[in-house]
mmCIF file of C-alpha atoms in Angstrom:
data_model
loop_
_atom_site.group_PDB
_atom_site.id
_atom_site.type_symbol
_atom_site.label_atom_id
_atom_site.label_comp_id
_atom_site.label_asym_id
_atom_site.label_seq_id
_atom_site.Cartn_x
_atom_site.Cartn_y
_atom_site.Cartn_z
ATOM 1 C CA MET A 1 -0.018 0.046 -0.043
ATOM 2 C CA ALA A 2 2.934 2.360 0.836
ATOM 3 C CA ASN A 3 3.971 1.996 -2.845
ATOM 4 C CA PHE A 4 0.660 3.122 -4.315
ATOM 5 C CA PRO A 5 1.473 6.506 -6.170
ATOM 6 C CA LEU A 6 0.397 9.525 -4.246
ATOM 7 C CA ILE A 7 0.739 12.858 -6.044
ATOM 8 C CA ASN A 8 0.696 16.110 -3.981
ATOM 9 C CA MET A 9 -0.423 18.719 -6.669
ATOM 10 C CA GLU A 10 0.710 21.633 -4.552
ATOM 11 C CA LYS A 11 4.319 20.616 -5.119
ATOM 12 C CA LEU A 12 3.861 21.314 -8.956
ATOM 13 C CA ASN A 13 4.027 25.045 -8.015
ATOM 14 C CA GLY A 14 7.489 24.993 -6.409
ATOM 15 C CA GLU A 15 10.956 23.578 -6.568
ATOM 16 C CA GLU A 16 9.659 20.059 -6.373
ATOM 17 C CA ARG A 17 7.908 20.319 -9.701
ATOM 18 C CA SER A 18 10.323 18.178 -11.670
ATOM 19 C CA ALA A 19 10.290 15.422 -9.060
ATOM 20 C CA THR A 20 6.433 15.560 -8.994
ATOM 21 C CA MET A 21 6.230 15.299 -12.741
ATOM 22 C CA GLU A 22 8.521 12.337 -12.523
ATOM 23 C CA LEU A 23 6.297 10.636 -9.984
ATOM 24 C CA ILE A 24 3.209 11.262 -12.397
ATOM 25 C CA LYS A 25 5.178 9.822 -15.324
ATOM 26 C CA ASP A 26 6.185 6.689 -13.282
ATOM 27 C CA ALA A 27 2.505 6.149 -12.185
ATOM 28 C CA CYS A 28 1.222 6.527 -15.823
ATOM 29 C CA GLU A 29 3.854 4.118 -17.168
ATOM 30 C CA ASN A 30 3.761 1.611 -14.384
ATOM 31 C CA TRP A 31 0.386 1.798 -12.711
ATOM 32 C CA GLY A 32 -2.203 3.358 -14.896
ATOM 33 C CA PHE A 33 -3.588 4.721 -11.530
ATOM 34 C CA PHE A 34 -2.563 7.528 -8.983
ATOM 35 C CA GLU A 35 -4.122 9.308 -6.085
ATOM 36 C CA LEU A 36 -4.076 13.138 -6.010
ATOM 37 C CA LEU A 37 -3.833 15.232 -2.840
ATOM 38 C CA ASN A 38 -4.183 19.117 -2.762
ATOM 39 C CA HIS A 39 -6.004 18.980 -6.212
ATOM 40 C CA GLY A 40 -7.756 22.228 -5.775
ATOM 41 C CA ILE A 41 -11.239 20.998 -4.855
ATOM 42 C CA SER A 42 -12.198 22.099 -1.427
ATOM 43 C CA HIS A 43 -12.646 19.763 1.401
ATOM 44 C CA GLU A 44 -15.940 21.533 2.152
ATOM 45 C CA LEU A 45 -17.320 20.701 -1.337
ATOM 46 C CA LEU A 46 -16.201 17.100 -1.185
ATOM 47 C CA ASP A 47 -17.688 16.618 2.280
ATOM 48 C CA LYS A 48 -21.012 18.066 1.046
ATOM 49 C CA VAL A 49 -20.973 15.792 -2.066
ATOM 50 C CA GLU A 50 -20.357 12.789 0.112
ATOM 51 C CA LYS A 51 -22.976 13.586 2.753
ATOM 52 C CA MET A 52 -25.684 14.296 0.009
ATOM 53 C CA THR A 53 -24.736 11.214 -2.080
ATOM 54 C CA LYS A 54 -25.134 9.006 0.929
ATOM 55 C CA GLU A 55 -28.406 10.702 1.919
ATOM 56 C CA HIS A 56 -29.673 10.189 -1.593
ATOM 57 C CA TYR A 57 -28.814 6.492 -1.490
ATOM 58 C CA LYS A 58 -30.597 5.968 1.718
ATOM 59 C CA LYS A 59 -33.701 7.769 0.634
ATOM 60 C CA CYS A 60 -34.046 6.827 -2.956
ATOM 61 C CA MET A 61 -31.780 3.829 -4.000
ATOM 62 C CA GLU A 62 -31.403 1.498 -1.011
ATOM 63 C CA GLN A 63 -34.799 -0.041 -1.262
ATOM 64 C CA ARG A 64 -34.560 -0.357 -4.961
ATOM 65 C CA PHE A 65 -31.287 -2.341 -4.540
ATOM 66 C CA LYS A 66 -32.880 -4.629 -2.047
ATOM 67 C CA ASP A 67 -35.731 -5.343 -4.461
ATOM 68 C CA MET A 68 -33.312 -6.108 -7.249
ATOM 69 C CA VAL A 69 -31.416 -8.470 -5.001
ATOM 70 C CA ALA A 70 -34.714 -10.201 -4.167
ATOM 71 C CA ALA A 71 -36.012 -10.279 -7.705
ATOM 72 C CA LYS A 72 -32.676 -11.831 -9.026
ATOM 73 C CA ALA A 73 -32.390 -14.237 -5.989
ATOM 74 C CA LEU A 74 -28.892 -12.925 -5.062
ATOM 75 C CA GLU A 75 -29.357 -13.016 -1.297
ATOM 76 C CA GLY A 76 -28.394 -16.681 -0.612
ATOM 77 C CA LEU A 77 -25.933 -17.482 -3.334
ATOM 78 C CA LYS A 78 -24.456 -20.919 -3.366
ATOM 79 C CA ALA A 79 -22.340 -20.682 -6.561
ATOM 80 C CA GLU A 80 -20.427 -17.778 -8.115
ATOM 81 C CA VAL A 81 -22.300 -15.151 -10.242
ATOM 82 C CA THR A 82 -20.402 -13.642 -13.087
ATOM 83 C CA ASP A 83 -23.028 -11.738 -15.088
ATOM 84 C CA ILE A 84 -24.123 -9.108 -12.612
ATOM 85 C CA ASP A 85 -22.537 -6.663 -10.036
ATOM 86 C CA TRP A 86 -23.292 -6.080 -6.524
ATOM 87 C CA GLU A 87 -23.828 -2.226 -6.974
ATOM 88 C CA SER A 88 -26.416 0.469 -6.989
ATOM 89 C CA THR A 89 -25.829 3.155 -9.704
ATOM 90 C CA PHE A 90 -27.116 6.137 -11.578
ATOM 91 C CA PHE A 91 -25.445 8.181 -14.235
ATOM 92 C CA LEU A 92 -25.200 11.913 -14.745
ATOM 93 C CA ARG A 93 -24.191 13.447 -18.168
ATOM 94 C CA HIS A 94 -22.446 16.873 -18.231
ATOM 95 C CA LEU A 95 -20.972 17.365 -21.719
ATOM 96 C CA PRO A 96 -21.812 17.835 -24.548
ATOM 97 C CA THR A 97 -25.164 18.461 -22.933
ATOM 98 C CA SER A 98 -26.219 17.958 -19.354
ATOM 99 C CA ASN A 99 -29.212 15.650 -18.214
ATOM 100 C CA ILE A 100 -28.952 16.518 -14.689
ATOM 101 C CA SER A 101 -32.342 18.336 -14.746
ATOM 102 C CA GLU A 102 -33.875 15.084 -16.017
ATOM 103 C CA ILE A 103 -32.767 12.665 -13.430
ATOM 104 C CA PRO A 104 -35.735 11.782 -11.156
ATOM 105 C CA ASP A 105 -35.598 11.912 -7.313
ATOM 106 C CA LEU A 106 -32.735 14.348 -6.971
ATOM 107 C CA GLU A 107 -33.234 17.270 -4.648
ATOM 108 C CA GLU A 108 -32.618 20.764 -6.224
ATOM 109 C CA GLU A 109 -29.646 21.426 -3.981
ATOM 110 C CA TYR A 110 -28.014 18.031 -4.833
ATOM 111 C CA ARG A 111 -28.473 18.820 -8.562
ATOM 112 C CA ASN A 112 -26.788 22.128 -8.187
ATOM 113 C CA LEU A 113 -24.062 20.652 -6.002
ATOM 114 C CA MET A 114 -23.254 17.929 -8.606
ATOM 115 C CA LYS A 115 -23.125 20.441 -11.369
ATOM 116 C CA ASP A 116 -20.732 22.518 -9.376
ATOM 117 C CA PHE A 117 -18.495 19.468 -8.634
ATOM 118 C CA ALA A 118 -18.570 18.381 -12.365
ATOM 119 C CA GLY A 119 -17.326 21.792 -13.386
ATOM 120 C CA LYS A 120 -14.404 21.572 -11.087
ATOM 121 C CA LEU A 121 -13.581 17.883 -12.130
ATOM 122 C CA GLU A 122 -13.623 18.910 -15.724
ATOM 123 C CA LYS A 123 -11.049 21.738 -15.137
ATOM 124 C CA LEU A 124 -8.899 19.139 -13.087
ATOM 125 C CA ALA A 125 -9.252 16.641 -15.956
ATOM 126 C CA GLU A 126 -7.994 19.179 -18.590
ATOM 127 C CA GLU A 127 -5.186 20.222 -16.230
ATOM 128 C CA LEU A 128 -4.132 16.608 -15.828
ATOM 129 C CA LEU A 129 -4.332 15.939 -19.626
ATOM 130 C CA ASP A 130 -1.796 18.928 -20.098
ATOM 131 C CA LEU A 131 0.528 17.425 -17.531
ATOM 132 C CA LEU A 132 0.481 14.066 -19.472
ATOM 133 C CA CYS A 133 1.283 16.068 -22.557
ATOM 134 C CA GLU A 134 4.249 17.679 -20.851
ATOM 135 C CA ASN A 135 5.554 14.364 -19.671
ATOM 136 C CA LEU A 136 4.989 12.744 -23.121
ATOM 137 C CA GLY A 137 6.687 15.598 -25.056
ATOM 138 C CA LEU A 138 3.484 16.543 -26.774
ATOM 139 C CA GLU A 139 2.422 20.114 -27.301
ATOM 140 C CA LYS A 140 0.163 21.546 -24.664
ATOM 141 C CA GLY A 141 -3.440 20.976 -25.375
ATOM 142 C CA TYR A 142 -2.805 17.903 -27.707
ATOM 143 C CA LEU A 143 -4.920 15.377 -25.664
ATOM 144 C CA LYS A 144 -7.714 17.902 -25.239
ATOM 145 C CA LYS A 145 -7.757 18.574 -28.852
ATOM 146 C CA ALA A 146 -7.603 14.879 -29.723
ATOM 147 C CA PHE A 147 -10.640 14.293 -27.518
ATOM 148 C CA HIS A 148 -12.656 17.176 -29.053
ATOM 149 C CA GLY A 149 -14.332 15.892 -32.198
ATOM 150 C CA SER A 150 -16.910 18.377 -33.567
ATOM 151 C CA LYS A 151 -18.884 18.938 -30.242
ATOM 152 C CA GLY A 152 -16.228 18.731 -27.515
ATOM 153 C CA PRO A 153 -15.661 15.865 -25.155
ATOM 154 C CA ASN A 154 -17.993 13.555 -23.415
ATOM 155 C CA PHE A 155 -17.980 13.998 -19.793
ATOM 156 C CA GLY A 156 -20.245 12.159 -17.279
ATOM 157 C CA THR A 157 -20.453 10.669 -13.773
ATOM 158 C CA LYS A 158 -21.275 7.343 -12.562
ATOM 159 C CA VAL A 159 -22.686 7.637 -8.904
ATOM 160 C CA SER A 160 -22.425 4.182 -7.206
ATOM 161 C CA ASN A 161 -22.938 2.646 -3.893
ATOM 162 C CA TYR A 162 -21.765 -0.893 -2.891
ATOM 163 C CA PRO A 163 -23.901 -2.076 -0.068
ATOM 164 C CA PRO A 164 -22.842 -4.852 2.363
ATOM 165 C CA CYS A 165 -22.789 -8.235 0.694
ATOM 166 C CA PRO A 166 -23.384 -11.539 2.532
ATOM 167 C CA THR A 167 -21.503 -13.559 -0.063
ATOM 168 C CA PRO A 168 -18.557 -11.396 -1.328
ATOM 169 C CA ASP A 169 -16.632 -14.610 -2.465
ATOM 170 C CA LEU A 170 -19.384 -15.402 -4.951
ATOM 171 C CA ILE A 171 -20.174 -11.966 -6.459
ATOM 172 C CA LYS A 172 -18.027 -8.986 -7.302
ATOM 173 C CA GLY A 173 -19.127 -5.353 -6.551
ATOM 174 C CA LEU A 174 -17.824 -4.636 -10.023
ATOM 175 C CA ARG A 175 -16.300 -7.293 -12.207
ATOM 176 C CA ALA A 176 -12.685 -6.715 -13.596
ATOM 177 C CA HIS A 177 -12.417 -4.356 -16.686
ATOM 178 C CA THR A 178 -10.437 -1.550 -18.184
ATOM 179 C CA ASP A 179 -12.211 1.786 -18.724
ATOM 180 C CA ALA A 180 -13.021 2.542 -22.420
ATOM 181 C CA GLY A 181 -12.501 6.278 -22.350
ATOM 182 C CA GLY A 182 -9.986 8.923 -21.486
ATOM 183 C CA ILE A 183 -9.123 9.908 -18.013
ATOM 184 C CA ILE A 184 -11.183 8.931 -14.981
ATOM 185 C CA LEU A 185 -11.443 10.962 -11.701
ATOM 186 C CA LEU A 186 -12.791 9.094 -8.724
ATOM 187 C CA PHE A 187 -14.032 10.498 -5.508
ATOM 188 C CA GLN A 188 -14.379 7.298 -3.209
ATOM 189 C CA ASP A 189 -15.517 6.401 0.346
ATOM 190 C CA ASP A 190 -12.524 6.960 2.692
ATOM 191 C CA LYS A 191 -13.676 4.333 5.203
ATOM 192 C CA VAL A 192 -15.031 1.364 3.109
ATOM 193 C CA SER A 193 -12.390 0.020 0.709
ATOM 194 C CA GLY A 194 -12.938 -2.529 -2.154
ATOM 195 C CA LEU A 195 -11.269 -1.008 -5.321
ATOM 196 C CA GLN A 196 -8.364 -3.077 -6.581
ATOM 197 C CA LEU A 197 -6.126 -2.828 -9.633
ATOM 198 C CA LEU A 198 -4.151 -5.608 -11.323
ATOM 199 C CA LYS A 199 -0.448 -4.968 -11.257
ATOM 200 C CA ASP A 200 2.138 -7.570 -12.245
ATOM 201 C CA GLY A 201 -0.427 -10.342 -11.964
ATOM 202 C CA GLU A 202 -1.489 -9.300 -8.496
ATOM 203 C CA TRP A 203 -4.625 -7.600 -7.191
ATOM 204 C CA ILE A 204 -3.503 -4.418 -5.245
ATOM 205 C CA ASP A 205 -5.853 -2.260 -3.148
ATOM 206 C CA VAL A 206 -6.299 1.307 -3.997
ATOM 207 C CA PRO A 207 -6.012 2.929 -0.543
ATOM 208 C CA PRO A 208 -9.188 4.948 0.569
ATOM 209 C CA MET A 209 -7.887 8.418 1.650
ATOM 210 C CA ARG A 210 -9.917 11.312 2.795
ATOM 211 C CA HIS A 211 -10.431 14.145 0.392
ATOM 212 C CA SER A 212 -8.152 12.506 -2.383
ATOM 213 C CA ILE A 213 -9.200 12.101 -6.081
ATOM 214 C CA VAL A 214 -8.062 8.685 -7.648
ATOM 215 C CA ILE A 215 -6.986 9.019 -11.328
ATOM 216 C CA ASN A 216 -6.926 6.061 -13.768
ATOM 217 C CA LEU A 217 -6.276 6.030 -17.451
ATOM 218 C CA GLY A 218 -8.647 4.618 -20.096
ATOM 219 C CA ASP A 219 -8.139 2.738 -23.269
ATOM 220 C CA GLN A 220 -8.059 5.905 -25.513
ATOM 221 C CA ILE A 221 -4.917 7.203 -23.603
ATOM 222 C CA GLU A 222 -3.290 3.745 -24.356
ATOM 223 C CA VAL A 223 -3.972 4.178 -28.017
ATOM 224 C CA ILE A 224 -2.958 7.846 -28.273
ATOM 225 C CA THR A 225 0.247 7.279 -26.437
ATOM 226 C CA ASN A 226 0.860 3.992 -28.634
ATOM 227 C CA GLY A 227 1.020 1.897 -25.475
ATOM 228 C CA LYS A 228 3.513 4.194 -23.524
ATOM 229 C CA TYR A 229 0.764 4.550 -21.058
ATOM 230 C CA LYS A 230 -1.622 1.696 -20.436
ATOM 231 C CA SER A 231 -5.248 1.317 -19.235
ATOM 232 C CA VAL A 232 -5.153 -1.164 -16.306
ATOM 233 C CA MET A 233 -7.758 -3.743 -15.130
ATOM 234 C CA HIS A 234 -9.513 -3.000 -11.955
ATOM 235 C CA ARG A 235 -12.429 -4.276 -10.016
ATOM 236 C CA VAL A 236 -14.430 -3.739 -6.859
ATOM 237 C CA ILE A 237 -14.595 -6.424 -4.196
ATOM 238 C CA ALA A 238 -17.983 -6.589 -2.302
ATOM 239 C CA GLN A 239 -17.670 -6.236 1.454
ATOM 240 C CA THR A 240 -19.655 -7.747 4.345
ATOM 241 C CA ASP A 241 -19.682 -4.655 6.308
ATOM 242 C CA GLY A 242 -20.395 -0.931 5.260
ATOM 243 C CA THR A 243 -21.759 0.659 2.138
ATOM 244 C CA ARG A 244 -18.976 2.030 -0.070
ATOM 245 C CA MET A 245 -19.643 5.264 -1.996
ATOM 246 C CA SER A 246 -17.854 5.776 -5.448
ATOM 247 C CA ILE A 247 -18.393 8.828 -7.608
ATOM 248 C CA ALA A 248 -16.433 8.171 -10.887
ATOM 249 C CA SER A 249 -16.306 10.949 -13.584
ATOM 250 C CA PHE A 250 -15.222 9.999 -17.173
ATOM 251 C CA TYR A 251 -13.574 12.584 -19.285
ATOM 252 C CA ASN A 252 -13.858 10.942 -22.828
ATOM 253 C CA PRO A 253 -13.510 11.833 -26.400
ATOM 254 C CA GLY A 254 -16.485 13.183 -28.282
ATOM 255 C CA ASN A 255 -18.528 10.540 -30.151
ATOM 256 C CA ASP A 256 -17.072 11.493 -33.625
ATOM 257 C CA ALA A 257 -13.482 12.233 -32.362
ATOM 258 C CA VAL A 258 -11.046 10.105 -34.451
ATOM 259 C CA ILE A 259 -8.502 8.419 -32.121
ATOM 260 C CA PHE A 260 -5.059 7.149 -33.242
ATOM 261 C CA PRO A 261 -1.436 7.193 -31.921
ATOM 262 C CA ALA A 262 0.153 10.682 -31.705
ATOM 263 C CA PRO A 263 2.565 10.908 -34.619
ATOM 264 C CA ALA A 264 5.137 12.400 -32.345
ATOM 265 C CA LEU A 265 5.206 9.327 -30.235
ATOM 266 C CA LEU A 266 5.839 6.923 -33.144
ATOM 267 C CA THR A 267 9.365 5.919 -33.924
ATOM 268 C CA GLU A 268 10.190 4.708 -37.519
ATOM 269 C CA ALA A 269 10.049 1.160 -36.276
ATOM 270 C CA THR A 270 6.685 1.419 -34.691
ATOM 271 C CA GLU A 271 5.269 3.484 -37.598
ATOM 272 C CA LYS A 272 5.828 0.544 -39.994
ATOM 273 C CA GLU A 273 4.055 -1.776 -37.751
ATOM 274 C CA GLN A 274 1.939 0.628 -35.721
ATOM 275 C CA SER A 275 0.459 -1.517 -32.955
ATOM 276 C CA TYR A 276 -2.542 0.598 -32.277
ATOM 277 C CA PRO A 277 -5.567 1.254 -34.622
ATOM 278 C CA LYS A 278 -7.172 4.563 -35.799
ATOM 279 C CA PHE A 279 -11.014 4.635 -35.243
ATOM 280 C CA VAL A 280 -14.000 6.779 -34.411
ATOM 281 C CA PHE A 281 -14.608 6.807 -30.571
ATOM 282 C CA ASP A 282 -18.180 5.979 -30.889
ATOM 283 C CA ASP A 283 -17.324 2.806 -32.958
ATOM 284 C CA TYR A 284 -15.123 1.720 -30.100
ATOM 285 C CA MET A 285 -17.789 2.275 -27.450
ATOM 286 C CA LYS A 286 -20.314 0.182 -29.341
ATOM 287 C CA LEU A 287 -17.661 -2.740 -29.393
ATOM 288 C CA TYR A 288 -16.893 -1.970 -25.653
ATOM 289 C CA ALA A 289 -20.546 -2.209 -24.657
ATOM 290 C CA LYS A 290 -20.464 -5.924 -25.693
ATOM 291 C CA LEU A 291 -16.990 -6.787 -24.469
ATOM 292 C CA LYS A 292 -16.488 -4.680 -21.342
ATOM 293 C CA PHE A 293 -15.543 -7.481 -19.048
ATOM 294 C CA GLN A 294 -13.042 -9.093 -21.406
ATOM 295 C CA ALA A 295 -9.397 -8.350 -22.103
ATOM 296 C CA LYS A 296 -8.809 -4.975 -24.163
ATOM 297 C CA GLU A 297 -6.381 -6.508 -26.747
ATOM 298 C CA PRO A 298 -8.990 -8.233 -28.872
ATOM 299 C CA ARG A 299 -10.965 -4.897 -28.881
ATOM 300 C CA PHE A 300 -7.981 -3.189 -30.231
ATOM 301 C CA GLU A 301 -7.502 -5.826 -32.892
ATOM 302 C CA ALA A 302 -11.148 -5.665 -33.918
ATOM 303 C CA MET A 303 -10.867 -1.793 -34.374
ATOM 304 C CA LYS A 304 -8.045 -2.486 -36.941
ATOM 305 C CA GLY A 305 -10.726 -4.107 -39.163
ATOM 306 C CA VAL A 306 -12.717 -0.894 -39.364
ATOM 307 C CA GLU A 307 -9.599 1.410 -39.620
ATOM 308 C CA ALA A 308 -9.701 1.643 -43.406
ATOM 309 C CA ASN A 309 -13.038 3.480 -43.282
ATOM 310 C CA VAL A 310 -11.715 6.227 -40.876
ATOM 311 C CA SER A 311 -11.017 9.722 -42.303
ATOM 312 C CA LEU A 312 -9.530 12.609 -40.404
ATOM 313 C CA ASP A 313 -11.019 15.353 -42.624
ATOM 314 C CA PRO A 314 -14.593 15.786 -41.354
ATOM 315 C CA VAL A 315 -13.701 16.178 -37.715
ATOM 316 C CA ALA A 316 -12.915 19.599 -36.189
ATOM 317 C CA THR A 317 -9.789 19.727 -34.220
ATOM 318 C CA ALA A 318 -10.115 22.822 -32.375
#
């Protein structure tokens, strides 16, 4: 646990900047995950988001989850279940257009709070993308532009709760997968653990830490960096005690964004046998929807089959 990458963003503003950038680089190359402290989002806002999310779960989601467990006969499992997750979720879309006003059962104060929180996370995501550009030797703004498409990025939040589970050995909170998109910003419970990532063949706990934001990289970053940075398998283990809150926000390419390895990161050797395909993001998402809980490599291979149809011309890059 001591080795899990922790990044204090305050240190980017002083003489420890280069050492901190090196930590971020190492985390991106060797972990696919890191945890941010002093990220600029106030503790007061995070506390309020946590309080209101947990209240909303108790009031509106908990009984629905119990009904689902009863309906699917998940209470007294005797054998492992691999086609469903032990989680209660709802989704908020922020960009290109928001659906927050359409989500039922949200109090007005909670809607406004989540809008405010999303705005701050969007800014943080774009700041992080530029830090990645700096470490990769790409021009500032390259990743943001690569994600832009004609209408800007997709940005949304999955609000999850993982209730206590009587049979955590037989069902996962969330089955192992890599994330399809760009960069993911997670505000998680600081008391109830469960998130794990796969590193060197072993499952490692992502430590719950008060007021931190956990970052992980999605499949699109792997493609654009031509594998220099990789998306990493992760999962949520169900727990017998406590409900774990997880608020994951996904800063993803726009639907019509064309994704391909950055030319500046291709050497002559890799250019001849470029290992990653070029594709339209929405096409990748359609494939991912069917294959989310499988290895990513066959998805990349499958996208090579549609590569010939992709043209860069119709997509705005600014």
